[in-house]
């Protein structure tokens, strides 16, 4: 009986052993890695050409994928809002002006603001007035003057009017620079900076953004930068461009979103590092423009000074929420038709 039991046990061990080795040699079919299958998600990222595109320059230059398949697009600033609106918005992530983001997406239902990425790149030029504009003298210096301003009915104009209000400066919007208002400051729109911001312009002052500012002062001897709108505003500038992401994309790809944010934070230091060449930054941006489009920046005008003047840095939505709300209220005060009220749900909070 003992001998029979031993034989049975031996047979069982052989069967178990055979099954074990069969399991070791017949590996389950290998699943493709994320890289092999193109990642676990697809995302289109959009940014307008100019300073906002600098906020993503390193990400674009290195084609950072964040575990998915990420495609970067640099587009005309005038069209950026079209990529986050409509029935099926194209952008999973997008950089756009804070006023445009608040007006179109402020409910927080389809997109949330991850944070601010630029904080003002607007300066005041003149070919006749040489006194630097400061908090102490701006009211006196601007009294009775004509100020030409790019995008007078958009972000740049709003920022300028907010600064004028802060210093209790009376102003009026006019059509003809040859017919200024009877008192205060006369504001007139500059529709074509290339032809209207010149050494012979009739405006007393001209308000423009980088890199146009440095390009103009570098090329025209009589033009000088006499005012920094960010410094005049105070508080280390104001929220200008923000990064938003689809709420659905955030919910499904939380780790990727957090990694994207971290990369945007690190990008700011990379831009100003001595080892980072201007040509590499320009190539990163221009390679993601539509075919045939010319980038705002080139290797000659994208200096470290210009990069610094673009005020590229990331501040999380949680940390800048109250500043954004306050600035949007200031925009509404100078442009009541905007009504930029945003819900708390608009501001992303890290999971």
CSV table of N, CA, C and O in Angstrom, one decimal, residues 128-193:
chain,number,residue,atom,x,y,z
A,128,UNK,N,9.8,111.2,-29.4
A,128,UNK,CA,9.9,112.6,-29.0
A,128,UNK,C,10.0,112.8,-27.5
A,128,UNK,O,10.7,113.8,-27.0
A,129,UNK,N,9.4,111.9,-26.7
A,129,UNK,CA,9.4,112.1,-25.3
A,129,UNK,C,10.5,111.2,-24.7
A,129,UNK,O,10.5,110.0,-24.9
A,130,UNK,N,11.5,111.7,-24.0
A,130,UNK,CA,12.6,111.0,-23.5
A,130,UNK,C,12.6,110.7,-22.0
A,130,UNK,O,13.5,109.9,-21.5
A,131,UNK,N,11.7,111.3,-21.3
A,131,UNK,CA,11.6,111.1,-19.9
A,131,UNK,C,11.0,109.8,-19.6
A,131,UNK,O,9.9,109.4,-20.1
A,132,UNK,N,11.7,109.0,-18.7
A,132,UNK,CA,11.1,107.6,-18.4
A,132,UNK,C,9.8,107.8,-17.6
A,132,UNK,O,9.8,108.6,-16.6
A,133,UNK,N,8.8,107.0,-17.9
A,133,UNK,CA,7.5,107.1,-17.2
A,133,UNK,C,7.6,106.3,-15.9
A,133,UNK,O,8.0,105.1,-15.9
A,134,UNK,N,7.3,106.9,-14.8
A,134,UNK,CA,7.3,106.2,-13.5
A,134,UNK,C,6.0,106.4,-12.8
A,134,UNK,O,5.1,107.2,-13.2
A,135,UNK,N,5.8,105.7,-11.7
A,135,UNK,CA,4.6,105.9,-10.9
A,135,UNK,C,4.4,107.3,-10.4
A,135,UNK,O,3.3,107.8,-10.3
A,136,UNK,N,5.6,108.0,-10.2
A,136,UNK,CA,5.5,109.4,-9.7
A,136,UNK,C,5.2,110.4,-10.8
A,136,UNK,O,4.6,111.5,-10.5
A,137,UNK,N,5.6,110.2,-12.0
A,137,UNK,CA,5.4,111.3,-13.0
A,137,UNK,C,4.4,110.9,-14.2
A,137,UNK,O,4.2,111.8,-15.0
A,138,UNK,N,3.9,109.7,-14.2
A,138,UNK,CA,3.1,109.3,-15.4
A,138,UNK,C,1.9,110.2,-15.7
A,138,UNK,O,1.6,110.5,-16.8
A,139,UNK,N,1.2,110.6,-14.6
A,139,UNK,CA,0.0,111.4,-14.8
A,139,UNK,C,0.4,112.7,-15.5
A,139,UNK,O,-0.2,113.2,-16.4
A,140,UNK,N,1.4,113.4,-15.0
A,140,UNK,CA,1.9,114.6,-15.5
A,140,UNK,C,2.4,114.5,-16.9
A,140,UNK,O,2.1,115.3,-17.8
A,141,UNK,N,3.2,113.4,-17.2
A,141,UNK,CA,3.8,113.2,-18.5
A,141,UNK,C,2.8,112.9,-19.6
A,141,UNK,O,3.0,113.4,-20.7
A,142,UNK,N,1.8,112.2,-19.3
A,142,UNK,CA,0.8,111.8,-20.3
A,142,UNK,C,-0.3,112.8,-20.5
A,142,UNK,O,-1.0,112.8,-21.5
A,143,UNK,N,-0.5,113.8,-19.7
A,143,UNK,CA,-1.5,114.8,-19.8
A,143,UNK,C,-1.4,115.5,-21.2
A,143,UNK,O,-0.4,116.1,-21.5
A,144,UNK,N,-2.5,115.5,-21.9
A,144,UNK,CA,-2.6,116.1,-23.2
A,144,UNK,C,-1.9,115.4,-24.4
A,144,UNK,O,-1.8,115.9,-25.5
A,145,UNK,N,-1.4,114.2,-24.1
A,145,UNK,CA,-0.6,113.5,-25.1
A,145,UNK,C,-1.5,112.5,-25.9
A,145,UNK,O,-2.6,112.1,-25.5
A,146,UNK,N,-1.0,112.2,-27.1
A,146,UNK,CA,-1.7,111.2,-28.0
A,146,UNK,C,-0.9,109.9,-27.9
A,146,UNK,O,0.3,109.9,-28.1
A,147,UNK,N,-1.6,108.8,-27.5
A,147,UNK,CA,-0.9,107.5,-27.3
A,147,UNK,C,-1.5,106.5,-28.3
A,147,UNK,O,-2.7,106.2,-28.3
A,148,UNK,N,-0.6,106.0,-29.2
A,148,UNK,CA,-1.0,105.0,-30.2
A,148,UNK,C,-0.8,103.6,-29.5
A,148,UNK,O,0.2,103.4,-28.8
A,149,UNK,N,-1.8,102.7,-29.6
A,149,UNK,CA,-1.7,101.4,-28.9
A,149,UNK,C,-2.2,100.3,-29.8
A,149,UNK,O,-3.2,100.4,-30.4
A,150,UNK,N,-1.3,99.3,-29.9
A,150,UNK,CA,-1.8,98.1,-30.6
A,150,UNK,C,-2.9,97.4,-29.9
A,150,UNK,O,-3.0,97.5,-28.7
A,151,UNK,N,-3.8,96.7,-30.6
A,151,UNK,CA,-4.9,95.9,-30.0
A,151,UNK,C,-5.6,96.8,-28.9
A,151,UNK,O,-5.8,96.3,-27.8
A,152,UNK,N,-5.9,98.0,-29.3
A,152,UNK,CA,-6.6,98.9,-28.3
A,152,UNK,C,-7.9,98.3,-27.8
A,152,UNK,O,-8.2,98.6,-26.6
A,153,UNK,N,-8.6,97.5,-28.6
A,153,UNK,CA,-9.8,96.9,-28.1
A,153,UNK,C,-9.7,95.5,-27.7
A,153,UNK,O,-10.6,94.7,-27.6
A,154,UNK,N,-8.4,95.1,-27.3
A,154,UNK,CA,-8.2,93.8,-26.9
A,154,UNK,C,-7.2,93.8,-25.7
A,154,UNK,O,-7.2,94.9,-25.0
A,155,UNK,N,-6.5,92.8,-25.4
A,155,UNK,CA,-5.7,92.7,-24.2
A,155,UNK,C,-4.8,93.9,-23.9
A,155,UNK,O,-4.8,94.4,-22.8
A,156,UNK,N,-4.0,94.3,-24.9
A,156,UNK,CA,-3.0,95.3,-24.7
A,156,UNK,C,-3.7,96.6,-24.4
A,156,UNK,O,-3.3,97.3,-23.4
A,157,UNK,N,-4.8,97.0,-25.1
A,157,UNK,CA,-5.6,98.2,-24.7
A,157,UNK,C,-6.2,98.1,-23.4
A,157,UNK,O,-6.2,99.1,-22.6
A,158,UNK,N,-6.7,96.9,-23.0
A,158,UNK,CA,-7.3,96.8,-21.6
A,158,UNK,C,-6.2,97.0,-20.6
A,158,UNK,O,-6.5,97.7,-19.6
A,159,UNK,N,-5.0,96.4,-20.8
A,159,UNK,CA,-4.0,96.6,-19.8
A,159,UNK,C,-3.5,98.0,-19.7
A,159,UNK,O,-3.3,98.5,-18.5
A,160,UNK,N,-3.4,98.7,-20.8
A,160,UNK,CA,-3.1,100.1,-20.8
A,160,UNK,C,-4.1,101.0,-20.0
A,160,UNK,O,-3.8,101.8,-19.1
A,161,UNK,N,-5.4,100.7,-20.3
A,161,UNK,CA,-6.5,101.5,-19.6
A,161,UNK,C,-6.5,101.2,-18.1
A,161,UNK,O,-6.8,102.1,-17.3
A,162,UNK,N,-6.2,99.9,-17.8
A,162,UNK,CA,-6.2,99.6,-16.3
A,162,UNK,C,-5.1,100.4,-15.6
A,162,UNK,O,-5.3,100.9,-14.5
A,163,UNK,N,-3.9,100.5,-16.3
A,163,UNK,CA,-2.8,101.3,-15.7
A,163,UNK,C,-3.2,102.8,-15.6
A,163,UNK,O,-3.0,103.4,-14.5
A,164,UNK,N,-3.9,103.3,-16.6
A,164,UNK,CA,-4.3,104.7,-16.6
A,164,UNK,C,-5.3,104.9,-15.4
A,164,UNK,O,-5.2,105.9,-14.7
A,165,UNK,N,-6.2,104.0,-15.2
A,165,UNK,CA,-7.2,104.1,-14.1
A,165,UNK,C,-6.5,104.0,-12.8
A,165,UNK,O,-6.9,104.7,-11.8
A,166,UNK,N,-5.5,103.2,-12.7
A,166,UNK,CA,-4.7,103.1,-11.4
A,166,UNK,C,-4.1,104.4,-11.0
A,166,UNK,O,-3.9,104.6,-9.8
A,167,UNK,N,-3.7,105.2,-11.9
A,167,UNK,CA,-3.1,106.5,-11.6
A,167,UNK,C,-4.1,107.6,-11.8
A,167,UNK,O,-3.7,108.8,-11.9
A,168,UNK,N,-5.4,107.3,-11.9
A,168,UNK,CA,-6.4,108.3,-12.0
A,168,UNK,C,-6.2,109.3,-13.1
A,168,UNK,O,-6.3,110.5,-13.0
A,169,UNK,N,-5.9,108.7,-14.3
A,169,UNK,CA,-5.6,109.5,-15.5
A,169,UNK,C,-6.8,109.4,-16.4
A,169,UNK,O,-7.2,108.3,-16.8
A,170,UNK,N,-7.3,110.6,-16.8
A,170,UNK,CA,-8.5,110.7,-17.7
A,170,UNK,C,-8.0,110.3,-19.1
A,170,UNK,O,-6.9,110.7,-19.5
A,171,UNK,N,-8.8,109.6,-19.8
A,171,UNK,CA,-8.5,109.2,-21.2
A,171,UNK,C,-9.7,109.1,-22.1
A,171,UNK,O,-10.8,108.9,-21.6
A,172,UNK,N,-9.5,109.2,-23.4
A,172,UNK,CA,-10.6,109.1,-24.4
A,172,UNK,C,-10.0,108.4,-25.6
A,172,UNK,O,-8.9,108.6,-26.0
A,173,UNK,N,-10.9,107.5,-26.2
A,173,UNK,CA,-10.5,106.8,-27.4
A,173,UNK,C,-10.9,107.7,-28.6
A,173,UNK,O,-12.0,108.2,-28.7
A,174,UNK,N,-9.9,108.0,-29.5
A,174,UNK,CA,-10.2,108.8,-30.6
A,174,UNK,C,-9.9,108.1,-31.9
A,174,UNK,O,-9.2,107.0,-31.9
A,175,UNK,N,-10.3,108.6,-33.0
A,175,UNK,CA,-10.1,107.9,-34.3
A,175,UNK,C,-8.9,108.6,-35.1
A,175,UNK,O,-8.1,107.9,-35.7
A,176,UNK,N,-8.8,109.9,-34.9
A,176,UNK,CA,-7.8,110.6,-35.7
A,176,UNK,C,-6.7,111.2,-34.7
A,176,UNK,O,-7.1,112.1,-33.9
A,177,UNK,N,-5.5,110.8,-34.8
A,177,UNK,CA,-4.5,111.3,-33.9
A,177,UNK,C,-4.2,112.8,-34.1
A,177,UNK,O,-3.6,113.5,-33.2
A,178,UNK,N,-4.7,113.4,-35.2
A,178,UNK,CA,-4.5,114.8,-35.4
A,178,UNK,C,-5.6,115.6,-34.7
A,178,UNK,O,-5.6,116.8,-34.7
A,179,UNK,N,-6.6,114.9,-34.2
A,179,UNK,CA,-7.7,115.6,-33.5
A,179,UNK,C,-7.8,115.0,-32.1
A,179,UNK,O,-8.8,114.2,-31.7
A,180,UNK,N,-6.9,115.3,-31.2
A,180,UNK,CA,-6.9,114.8,-29.8
A,180,UNK,C,-8.1,115.3,-29.0
A,180,UNK,O,-8.7,116.3,-29.3
A,181,UNK,N,-8.3,114.6,-27.9
A,181,UNK,CA,-9.3,115.1,-26.9
A,181,UNK,C,-8.9,116.4,-26.3
A,181,UNK,O,-7.7,116.8,-26.3
A,182,UNK,N,-9.9,117.1,-25.8
A,182,UNK,CA,-9.6,118.4,-25.2
A,182,UNK,C,-8.7,118.3,-23.9
A,182,UNK,O,-8.0,119.3,-23.5
A,183,UNK,N,-8.9,117.2,-23.2
A,183,UNK,CA,-8.1,117.1,-22.0
A,183,UNK,C,-7.8,115.6,-21.8
A,183,UNK,O,-8.3,114.7,-22.4
A,184,UNK,N,-6.9,115.3,-20.8
A,184,UNK,CA,-6.5,114.0,-20.5
A,184,UNK,C,-5.6,113.4,-21.6
A,184,UNK,O,-4.9,114.1,-22.4
A,185,UNK,N,-5.7,112.0,-21.8
A,185,UNK,CA,-4.9,111.3,-22.7
A,185,UNK,C,-5.8,110.8,-23.9
A,185,UNK,O,-6.9,110.3,-23.6
A,186,UNK,N,-5.3,111.0,-25.1
A,186,UNK,CA,-6.0,110.5,-26.3
A,186,UNK,C,-5.4,109.2,-26.7
A,186,UNK,O,-4.2,109.1,-27.0
A,187,UNK,N,-6.3,108.1,-26.8
A,187,UNK,CA,-5.8,106.8,-27.2
A,187,UNK,C,-6.3,106.5,-28.6
A,187,UNK,O,-7.5,106.7,-28.9
A,188,UNK,N,-5.4,106.0,-29.5
A,188,UNK,CA,-5.8,105.7,-30.8
A,188,UNK,C,-5.2,104.3,-31.2
A,188,UNK,O,-4.1,104.0,-30.8
A,189,UNK,N,-6.0,103.6,-31.9
A,189,UNK,CA,-5.6,102.2,-32.2
A,189,UNK,C,-4.5,102.2,-33.3
A,189,UNK,O,-4.5,102.9,-34.3
A,190,UNK,N,-3.5,101.3,-33.1
A,190,UNK,CA,-2.4,101.1,-34.1
A,190,UNK,C,-2.8,99.7,-34.7
A,190,UNK,O,-2.6,98.7,-34.1
A,191,UNK,N,-3.2,99.7,-35.9
A,191,UNK,CA,-3.6,98.5,-36.6
A,191,UNK,C,-2.5,97.8,-37.3
A,191,UNK,O,-2.5,96.6,-37.5
A,192,UNK,N,-1.4,98.6,-37.7
A,192,UNK,CA,-0.3,98.0,-38.4
A,192,UNK,C,1.0,98.5,-37.8
A,192,UNK,O,1.5,99.5,-38.2
A,193,UNK,N,1.5,97.8,-36.8
A,193,UNK,CA,2.8,98.2,-36.1
A,193,UNK,C,3.9,98.4,-37.1
A,193,UNK,O,4.8,99.3,-36.9
